[in-house]
Amino acid sequence: MQPQERILELKKERNAVILAHNYQLPEVQDIADFVGDSLGLAVQASQSEADVIVFCGVDFMAESAKILNPEKIVLHPETKSCCPMAAMCEPSSLRMLKNDFPRASVVAYVNTTAECKAESDICCTSSNAIKVVNSLESDLIIFLPDENLANYVQRFTNKSIIPWPGYCPTHEAITLEKIENLKDKHPLALVIVHPECRPEVIDIADAVRSTEGMLNFIRESDAEEFIIGTEKDMLYRLSKEFPDKTFYDVPGAVCPTMKLITLDNVLAALESLSPKVTLSPELMDKARTPLDRMMAIGRGD
Ligand code: 13P
Ligand code: SF4
C-alpha cells in the first residue's frame, strides 16, 4: 500500500486533520486537508473538530496549534523541523530589553518560541503585522524577532519600533542581484516578495505579501507571470491554484527544516500518535492571550 493511502485510512481511524504550510514538500501539501500561511493554519487549528491535529510545518507553528487546542493531540511528525529565526530570540534577553523600555508594548511575530510569546502583549503574522502594530495604544513597540519585518512595518506606522536583530536565512538568500537578473530575463513578470526579505528587495517589489496574501494578489491581478520572492515550494501551491499563470522562483530560496516533514514521518506519527507537542499548562495559558488577541484582529492582506 502507498503511504498516501495508509495516511488517509489512519486519518479516518484517528479522526485526525492534517494541516500543512505553503512551504511543505509537494507530496505533503497533496495529502493535507488544509494548506496555508501561519495565520490561516492557526485559524484552522482553532476551529478544528478533529481529535488529532497533524501539523506539517516548523516547531513554532505546531506549538501555536497546541496552545490554541490544549485538549487535543497535536503531532509534529519531525521535531527537528525548527525555524532558525524563532531560535534567535531568547526569553532572558527579551526580558532585559523589556526592562530597558518599560513603556513599550511587545509584538511577537508568531515565528517565536512559546516562552517569548508568553512575554509579549500580542502576536502577529506577516499577513497582519501592520494592522496589529497600529491597533496598539503605545507609541513605542518592541518587535521580535525579524528585523526586516519590523523595518517593513515601520514604513506604515508613526509609532517607534525597536526591532529585534533576528532574520530568516531563507529570505536573506533572496538578494537584489538575483531579483534583478530574473527581471532582466522576464521583463513582463510582476515581483511579489515576502516581508521577511531585505529592504532593498522590498523596495523593487510590485507587492509585499504573506504567503497566502500572494495567492490573493495573483487572483486579482491581470498579469500572467510572477517572480516569487519566498521559499521555493510556494510555487507548487501557486502552480496548482493558477495553472494558466507562470511563476519564477529565486535560486537558493529553500527552507531546509520545512523539508524534514515527509510522507513517511507523517505516516509514522499517525501510526504511533507521536511525537506529541507538549507544553506546560501555565506556559500555554500565558502564550494564548497574545495569540488570541492576534486572531481577534484577523487578516491584513
Ligand atoms: P507566512 O505567515 O507568510 O506563511 O510566513 C511564515 C514563514 O515562516 C515565512 O518564512
Ligand atoms: Fe523560519 Fe525562514 Fe523557514 Fe520561515 S522560511 S520557517 S522564517 S527559516
mmCIF file of C-alpha atoms and ligand atoms in Angstrom:
data_model
loop_
_atom_site.group_PDB
_atom_site.id
_atom_site.type_symbol
_atom_site.label_atom_id
_atom_site.label_comp_id
_atom_site.label_asym_id
_atom_site.label_seq_id
_atom_site.Cartn_x
_atom_site.Cartn_y
_atom_site.Cartn_z
ATOM 1 C CA MET A 1 0.000 0.000 0.000
ATOM 2 C CA GLN A 2 1.268 3.511 -0.848
ATOM 3 C CA PRO A 3 1.951 5.780 2.189
ATOM 4 C CA GLN A 4 -0.712 8.205 0.909
ATOM 5 C CA GLU A 5 -3.444 5.516 1.092
ATOM 6 C CA ARG A 6 -2.449 4.373 4.586
ATOM 7 C CA ILE A 7 -2.319 8.027 5.756
ATOM 8 C CA LEU A 8 -5.901 8.529 4.548
ATOM 9 C CA GLU A 9 -7.048 5.354 6.325
ATOM 10 C CA LEU A 10 -5.370 6.328 9.596
ATOM 11 C CA LYS A 11 -6.682 9.874 9.351
ATOM 12 C CA LYS A 12 -10.239 8.494 9.428
ATOM 13 C CA GLU A 13 -9.493 5.988 12.207
ATOM 14 C CA ARG A 14 -7.908 8.638 14.417
ATOM 15 C CA ASN A 15 -10.337 11.444 13.474
ATOM 16 C CA ALA A 16 -7.275 13.470 12.508
ATOM 17 C CA VAL A 17 -6.800 16.569 10.384
ATOM 18 C CA ILE A 18 -3.565 17.316 8.500
ATOM 19 C CA LEU A 19 -2.508 20.971 8.296
ATOM 20 C CA ALA A 20 0.419 21.941 6.045
ATOM 21 C CA HIS A 21 2.292 25.189 5.495
ATOM 22 C CA ASN A 22 2.748 26.571 1.971
ATOM 23 C CA TYR A 23 6.490 25.692 2.121
ATOM 24 C CA GLN A 24 5.929 21.964 2.671
ATOM 25 C CA LEU A 25 7.102 19.380 0.126
ATOM 26 C CA PRO A 26 4.602 18.965 -2.755
ATOM 27 C CA GLU A 27 3.645 15.414 -1.714
ATOM 28 C CA VAL A 28 2.926 16.611 1.837
ATOM 29 C CA GLN A 29 0.804 19.522 0.543
ATOM 30 C CA ASP A 30 -1.131 16.971 -1.533
ATOM 31 C CA ILE A 31 -2.241 14.835 1.457
ATOM 32 C CA ALA A 32 -3.149 17.838 3.663
ATOM 33 C CA ASP A 33 -6.733 18.830 4.486
ATOM 34 C CA PHE A 34 -5.670 22.466 4.553
ATOM 35 C CA VAL A 35 -2.596 24.232 3.132
ATOM 36 C CA GLY A 36 -1.984 27.844 4.101
ATOM 37 C CA ASP A 37 0.082 30.542 5.777
ATOM 38 C CA SER A 38 0.791 30.794 9.503
ATOM 39 C CA LEU A 39 -2.354 32.785 10.218
ATOM 40 C CA GLY A 40 -4.597 30.527 8.129
ATOM 41 C CA LEU A 41 -3.168 27.440 9.823
ATOM 42 C CA ALA A 42 -3.661 28.925 13.301
ATOM 43 C CA VAL A 43 -7.294 29.749 12.423
ATOM 44 C CA GLN A 44 -7.854 26.218 11.062
ATOM 45 C CA ALA A 45 -6.296 24.724 14.190
ATOM 46 C CA SER A 46 -8.503 26.822 16.470
ATOM 47 C CA GLN A 47 -11.672 25.826 14.591
ATOM 48 C CA SER A 48 -10.887 22.150 14.105
ATOM 49 C CA GLU A 49 -13.275 19.483 15.377
ATOM 50 C CA ALA A 50 -10.746 16.680 14.910
ATOM 51 C CA ASP A 51 -9.293 14.818 17.908
ATOM 52 C CA VAL A 52 -5.800 14.859 16.444
ATOM 53 C CA ILE A 53 -4.007 17.630 14.517
ATOM 54 C CA VAL A 54 -1.016 16.548 12.440
ATOM 55 C CA PHE A 55 0.990 19.705 11.909
ATOM 56 C CA CYS A 56 3.233 19.759 8.842
ATOM 57 C CA GLY A 57 5.309 22.884 9.370
ATOM 58 C CA VAL A 58 8.044 24.129 11.698
ATOM 59 C CA ASP A 59 8.069 23.968 15.517
ATOM 60 C CA PHE A 60 6.511 27.344 16.363
ATOM 61 C CA MET A 61 3.514 26.619 14.114
ATOM 62 C CA ALA A 62 2.856 23.250 15.786
ATOM 63 C CA GLU A 63 3.268 24.890 19.212
ATOM 64 C CA SER A 64 0.706 27.564 18.319
ATOM 65 C CA ALA A 65 -1.756 24.843 17.243
ATOM 66 C CA LYS A 66 -1.280 23.136 20.630
ATOM 67 C CA ILE A 67 -1.624 26.399 22.590
ATOM 68 C CA LEU A 68 -4.902 27.088 20.777
ATOM 69 C CA ASN A 69 -6.088 23.486 21.373
ATOM 70 C CA PRO A 70 -4.685 22.375 24.717
ATOM 71 C CA GLU A 71 -7.139 19.453 24.943
ATOM 72 C CA LYS A 72 -6.269 17.973 21.553
ATOM 73 C CA ILE A 73 -3.385 15.776 20.495
ATOM 74 C CA VAL A 74 -1.090 17.835 18.246
ATOM 75 C CA LEU A 75 1.513 15.785 16.384
ATOM 76 C CA HIS A 76 4.678 17.309 14.893
ATOM 77 C CA PRO A 77 5.989 14.494 12.672
ATOM 78 C CA GLU A 78 9.654 15.613 12.868
ATOM 79 C CA THR A 79 10.712 17.551 15.952
ATOM 80 C CA LYS A 80 13.935 18.682 14.240
ATOM 81 C CA SER A 81 11.814 20.815 11.893
ATOM 82 C CA CYS A 82 12.559 24.112 13.649
ATOM 83 C CA CYS A 83 12.617 27.739 12.493
ATOM 84 C CA PRO A 84 16.144 29.161 12.959
ATOM 85 C CA MET A 85 14.759 32.694 13.196
ATOM 86 C CA ALA A 86 12.456 31.764 16.101
ATOM 87 C CA ALA A 87 15.550 30.424 17.897
ATOM 88 C CA MET A 88 17.253 33.847 17.575
ATOM 89 C CA CYS A 89 15.185 35.352 20.393
ATOM 90 C CA GLU A 90 15.947 34.131 23.919
ATOM 91 C CA PRO A 91 13.322 34.877 26.605
ATOM 92 C CA SER A 92 16.026 36.083 29.067
ATOM 93 C CA SER A 93 17.386 38.641 26.556
ATOM 94 C CA LEU A 94 13.834 39.725 25.782
ATOM 95 C CA ARG A 95 13.169 40.316 29.485
ATOM 96 C CA MET A 96 16.298 42.520 29.641
ATOM 97 C CA LEU A 97 15.104 44.590 26.675
ATOM 98 C CA LYS A 98 11.652 44.933 28.277
ATOM 99 C CA ASN A 99 13.343 46.250 31.432
ATOM 100 C CA ASP A 100 15.196 48.847 29.349
ATOM 101 C CA PHE A 101 11.929 50.032 27.726
ATOM 102 C CA PRO A 102 9.176 49.534 30.334
ATOM 103 C CA ARG A 103 6.725 51.764 28.379
ATOM 104 C CA ALA A 104 6.965 49.694 25.198
ATOM 105 C CA SER A 105 4.392 47.158 24.045
ATOM 106 C CA VAL A 106 5.850 43.868 22.841
ATOM 107 C CA VAL A 107 4.722 42.438 19.500
ATOM 108 C CA ALA A 108 5.871 38.879 18.826
ATOM 109 C CA TYR A 109 5.837 37.612 15.260
ATOM 110 C CA VAL A 110 4.417 34.074 15.502
ATOM 111 C CA ASN A 111 7.890 32.854 14.487
ATOM 112 C CA THR A 112 8.870 32.802 18.177
ATOM 113 C CA THR A 113 9.040 30.193 20.937
ATOM 114 C CA ALA A 114 6.073 29.786 23.299
ATOM 115 C CA GLU A 115 8.291 31.316 26.046
ATOM 116 C CA CYS A 116 8.778 34.515 24.031
ATOM 117 C CA LYS A 117 5.067 34.674 23.179
ATOM 118 C CA ALA A 118 4.346 34.405 26.907
ATOM 119 C CA GLU A 119 6.480 37.551 27.436
ATOM 120 C CA SER A 120 4.588 39.504 24.745
ATOM 121 C CA ASP A 121 1.454 41.647 24.595
ATOM 122 C CA ILE A 122 0.258 40.465 21.206
ATOM 123 C CA CYS A 123 1.351 38.218 18.345
ATOM 124 C CA CYS A 124 1.220 38.916 14.626
ATOM 125 C CA THR A 125 1.942 37.110 11.381
ATOM 126 C CA SER A 126 3.319 38.572 8.164
ATOM 127 C CA SER A 127 -0.279 38.991 6.983
ATOM 128 C CA ASN A 128 -1.396 41.308 9.799
ATOM 129 C CA ALA A 129 1.782 42.803 11.342
ATOM 130 C CA ILE A 130 0.945 46.392 10.255
ATOM 131 C CA LYS A 131 -2.670 46.089 11.466
ATOM 132 C CA VAL A 132 -1.527 44.633 14.810
ATOM 133 C CA VAL A 133 1.079 47.346 15.470
ATOM 134 C CA ASN A 134 -1.359 50.127 14.560
ATOM 135 C CA SER A 135 -4.014 48.625 16.844
ATOM 136 C CA LEU A 136 -1.885 49.245 19.948
ATOM 137 C CA GLU A 137 -2.173 52.287 22.204
ATOM 138 C CA SER A 138 1.528 52.517 22.975
ATOM 139 C CA ASP A 139 3.667 54.578 20.588
ATOM 140 C CA LEU A 140 6.767 52.517 21.385
ATOM 141 C CA ILE A 141 6.891 48.915 20.174
ATOM 142 C CA ILE A 142 9.427 46.157 20.730
ATOM 143 C CA PHE A 143 9.065 43.926 17.661
ATOM 144 C CA LEU A 144 10.582 40.443 17.580
ATOM 145 C CA PRO A 145 12.346 38.517 16.164
ATOM 146 C CA ASP A 146 12.519 39.603 12.488
ATOM 147 C CA GLU A 147 14.355 42.872 11.845
ATOM 148 C CA ASN A 148 13.296 43.026 8.173
ATOM 149 C CA LEU A 149 9.609 42.628 9.042
ATOM 150 C CA ALA A 150 9.972 45.211 11.832
ATOM 151 C CA ASN A 151 11.546 47.698 9.404
ATOM 152 C CA TYR A 152 8.846 46.963 6.815
ATOM 153 C CA VAL A 153 6.100 47.673 9.381
ATOM 154 C CA GLN A 154 7.911 50.897 10.355
ATOM 155 C CA ARG A 155 7.124 52.236 6.841
ATOM 156 C CA PHE A 156 3.390 52.124 7.683
ATOM 157 C CA THR A 157 3.215 53.467 11.228
ATOM 158 C CA ASN A 158 4.016 56.631 13.180
ATOM 159 C CA LYS A 159 4.954 54.528 16.202
ATOM 160 C CA SER A 160 8.631 53.933 17.000
ATOM 161 C CA ILE A 161 9.636 50.330 16.515
ATOM 162 C CA ILE A 162 12.580 48.755 18.333
ATOM 163 C CA PRO A 163 13.496 45.780 16.121
ATOM 164 C CA TRP A 164 14.996 42.556 17.443
ATOM 165 C CA PRO A 165 18.114 41.686 15.382
ATOM 166 C CA GLY A 166 16.824 38.351 14.013
ATOM 167 C CA TYR A 167 16.484 37.284 10.388
ATOM 168 C CA CYS A 168 15.318 34.435 8.206
ATOM 169 C CA PRO A 169 18.272 32.783 6.400
ATOM 170 C CA THR A 170 15.973 31.648 3.571
ATOM 171 C CA HIS A 171 14.714 35.155 2.819
ATOM 172 C CA GLU A 172 18.185 36.692 3.307
ATOM 173 C CA ALA A 173 19.266 34.499 0.369
ATOM 174 C CA ILE A 174 16.885 36.482 -1.858
ATOM 175 C CA THR A 175 19.189 39.293 -2.983
ATOM 176 C CA LEU A 176 18.615 42.382 -5.108
ATOM 177 C CA GLU A 177 21.016 40.980 -7.710
ATOM 178 C CA LYS A 178 19.025 37.729 -8.029
ATOM 179 C CA ILE A 179 15.732 39.627 -8.433
ATOM 180 C CA GLU A 180 17.278 41.989 -10.988
ATOM 181 C CA ASN A 181 18.599 39.018 -13.008
ATOM 182 C CA LEU A 182 15.119 37.456 -13.003
ATOM 183 C CA LYS A 183 13.555 40.768 -14.037
ATOM 184 C CA ASP A 184 16.026 41.021 -16.962
ATOM 185 C CA LYS A 185 15.040 37.525 -18.106
ATOM 186 C CA HIS A 186 11.288 38.011 -17.579
ATOM 187 C CA PRO A 187 10.536 41.712 -18.141
ATOM 188 C CA LEU A 188 6.734 41.231 -18.085
ATOM 189 C CA ALA A 189 6.697 39.457 -14.718
ATOM 190 C CA LEU A 190 5.478 41.186 -11.562
ATOM 191 C CA VAL A 191 7.680 40.794 -8.472
ATOM 192 C CA ILE A 192 5.927 39.637 -5.266
ATOM 193 C CA VAL A 193 8.073 39.227 -2.154
ATOM 194 C CA HIS A 194 7.591 38.211 1.461
ATOM 195 C CA PRO A 195 8.103 40.961 4.098
ATOM 196 C CA GLU A 196 10.933 38.889 5.639
ATOM 197 C CA CYS A 197 13.030 39.952 2.612
ATOM 198 C CA ARG A 198 15.826 42.530 2.765
ATOM 199 C CA PRO A 199 14.715 46.212 2.488
ATOM 200 C CA GLU A 200 16.375 46.700 -0.932
ATOM 201 C CA VAL A 201 14.398 43.710 -2.266
ATOM 202 C CA ILE A 202 11.168 45.089 -0.800
ATOM 203 C CA ASP A 203 11.925 48.440 -2.497
ATOM 204 C CA ILE A 204 11.829 46.982 -6.016
ATOM 205 C CA ALA A 205 8.850 44.655 -5.461
ATOM 206 C CA ASP A 206 5.440 45.263 -7.056
ATOM 207 C CA ALA A 207 3.782 43.695 -3.994
ATOM 208 C CA VAL A 208 4.833 42.594 -0.492
ATOM 209 C CA ARG A 209 2.622 39.846 0.911
ATOM 210 C CA SER A 210 2.417 36.913 3.341
ATOM 211 C CA THR A 211 2.401 33.571 1.561
ATOM 212 C CA GLU A 212 -1.430 33.421 1.485
ATOM 213 C CA GLY A 213 -1.575 37.128 0.601
ATOM 214 C CA MET A 214 0.446 36.261 -2.520
ATOM 215 C CA LEU A 215 -2.377 33.975 -3.674
ATOM 216 C CA ASN A 216 -4.959 36.704 -3.125
ATOM 217 C CA PHE A 217 -2.827 39.238 -5.024
ATOM 218 C CA ILE A 218 -2.321 36.883 -8.002
ATOM 219 C CA ARG A 219 -6.043 36.013 -8.093
ATOM 220 C CA GLU A 220 -6.873 39.688 -8.558
ATOM 221 C CA SER A 221 -4.037 40.505 -10.972
ATOM 222 C CA ASP A 222 -4.276 40.529 -14.787
ATOM 223 C CA ALA A 223 -0.553 39.751 -15.068
ATOM 224 C CA GLU A 224 0.415 36.322 -16.353
ATOM 225 C CA GLU A 225 3.951 35.978 -14.987
ATOM 226 C CA PHE A 226 5.275 36.463 -11.474
ATOM 227 C CA ILE A 227 8.700 36.365 -9.797
ATOM 228 C CA ILE A 228 8.089 34.905 -6.324
ATOM 229 C CA GLY A 229 10.399 36.164 -3.578
ATOM 230 C CA THR A 230 9.859 33.467 -0.983
ATOM 231 C CA GLU A 231 10.533 29.778 -0.319
ATOM 232 C CA LYS A 232 10.598 27.659 -3.487
ATOM 233 C CA ASP A 233 7.747 25.222 -2.697
ATOM 234 C CA MET A 234 5.331 28.145 -2.547
ATOM 235 C CA LEU A 235 5.467 27.779 -6.322
ATOM 236 C CA TYR A 236 3.928 24.295 -6.101
ATOM 237 C CA ARG A 237 0.867 25.725 -4.355
ATOM 238 C CA LEU A 238 0.711 28.655 -6.818
ATOM 239 C CA SER A 239 1.029 26.449 -9.912
ATOM 240 C CA LYS A 240 -1.742 24.192 -8.612
ATOM 241 C CA GLU A 241 -4.096 27.113 -7.921
ATOM 242 C CA PHE A 242 -3.232 29.057 -11.087
ATOM 243 C CA PRO A 243 -2.269 26.534 -13.792
ATOM 244 C CA ASP A 244 -2.519 29.173 -16.542
ATOM 245 C CA LYS A 245 -0.027 31.585 -14.929
ATOM 246 C CA THR A 246 3.771 31.277 -14.895
ATOM 247 C CA PHE A 247 5.914 31.573 -11.775
ATOM 248 C CA TYR A 248 9.666 32.016 -11.386
ATOM 249 C CA ASP A 249 11.463 31.085 -8.153
ATOM 250 C CA VAL A 250 14.599 32.697 -6.742
ATOM 251 C CA PRO A 251 17.626 30.351 -6.775
ATOM 252 C CA GLY A 252 18.645 29.282 -3.271
ATOM 253 C CA ALA A 253 15.400 30.262 -1.521
ATOM 254 C CA VAL A 254 14.939 26.980 0.346
ATOM 255 C CA CYS A 255 13.922 26.468 3.974
ATOM 256 C CA PRO A 256 15.719 23.175 4.751
ATOM 257 C CA THR A 257 13.935 22.478 8.023
ATOM 258 C CA MET A 258 10.482 22.727 6.372
ATOM 259 C CA LYS A 259 11.585 19.816 4.150
ATOM 260 C CA LEU A 260 12.172 17.499 7.120
ATOM 261 C CA ILE A 261 8.465 16.617 7.193
ATOM 262 C CA THR A 262 7.916 13.705 4.810
ATOM 263 C CA LEU A 263 5.115 11.296 3.935
ATOM 264 C CA ASP A 264 6.986 8.621 5.907
ATOM 265 C CA ASN A 265 7.151 10.598 9.143
ATOM 266 C CA VAL A 266 3.534 11.809 8.759
ATOM 267 C CA LEU A 267 2.515 8.155 8.438
ATOM 268 C CA ALA A 268 4.673 7.128 11.420
ATOM 269 C CA ALA A 269 3.167 9.955 13.509
ATOM 270 C CA LEU A 270 -0.365 8.810 12.735
ATOM 271 C CA GLU A 271 0.503 5.162 13.446
ATOM 272 C CA SER A 272 2.153 5.847 16.814
ATOM 273 C CA LEU A 273 0.363 9.079 17.809
ATOM 274 C CA SER A 274 3.774 10.665 18.410
ATOM 275 C CA PRO A 275 5.788 12.882 18.624
ATOM 276 C CA LYS A 276 3.205 14.936 20.519
ATOM 277 C CA VAL A 277 3.692 18.658 21.144
ATOM 278 C CA THR A 278 3.807 19.066 24.935
ATOM 279 C CA LEU A 279 3.949 22.386 26.766
ATOM 280 C CA SER A 280 3.152 23.149 30.392
ATOM 281 C CA PRO A 281 -0.432 24.360 31.027
ATOM 282 C CA GLU A 282 0.936 27.549 32.688
ATOM 283 C CA LEU A 283 3.089 28.389 29.657
ATOM 284 C CA MET A 284 0.203 27.687 27.272
ATOM 285 C CA ASP A 285 -2.137 29.927 29.274
ATOM 286 C CA LYS A 286 0.374 32.805 29.140
ATOM 287 C CA ALA A 287 1.132 32.352 25.430
ATOM 288 C CA ARG A 288 -2.557 32.020 24.475
ATOM 289 C CA THR A 289 -3.505 35.593 25.372
ATOM 290 C CA PRO A 290 -1.235 37.258 22.749
ATOM 291 C CA LEU A 291 -2.287 34.657 20.164
ATOM 292 C CA ASP A 292 -5.994 35.214 20.870
ATOM 293 C CA ARG A 293 -5.511 38.991 20.592
ATOM 294 C CA MET A 294 -3.896 38.492 17.185
ATOM 295 C CA MET A 295 -6.685 36.190 15.988
ATOM 296 C CA ALA A 296 -9.280 38.787 17.016
ATOM 297 C CA ILE A 297 -7.567 41.310 14.703
ATOM 298 C CA GLY A 298 -7.687 38.955 11.706
ATOM 299 C CA ARG A 299 -6.052 39.126 8.319
ATOM 300 C CA GLY A 300 -4.499 42.318 6.990
ATOM 301 C CA ASP A 301 -3.542 41.392 3.430
HETATM 302 P P1 13P B 1 3.621 33.151 6.315
HETATM 303 O O1 13P B 1 2.888 33.510 7.548
HETATM 304 O O2 13P B 1 3.561 34.218 5.271
HETATM 305 O O3 13P B 1 3.181 31.835 5.791
HETATM 306 O O4 13P B 1 5.164 33.049 6.660
HETATM 307 C C1 13P B 1 5.673 32.128 7.556
HETATM 308 C C2 13P B 1 7.111 31.989 7.415
HETATM 309 O O5 13P B 1 7.747 31.274 8.143
HETATM 310 C C3 13P B 1 7.752 32.734 6.367
HETATM 311 O O6 13P B 1 9.072 32.418 6.310
HETATM 312 FE FE1 SF4 B 2 11.696 30.227 9.607
HETATM 313 FE FE2 SF4 B 2 12.551 31.399 7.391
HETATM 314 FE FE3 SF4 B 2 11.932 28.828 7.336
HETATM 315 FE FE4 SF4 B 2 10.024 30.703 7.574
HETATM 316 S S1 SF4 B 2 11.376 30.337 5.819
HETATM 317 S S2 SF4 B 2 10.185 28.816 8.756
HETATM 318 S S3 SF4 B 2 11.080 32.215 8.845
HETATM 319 S S4 SF4 B 2 13.584 29.807 8.485
#
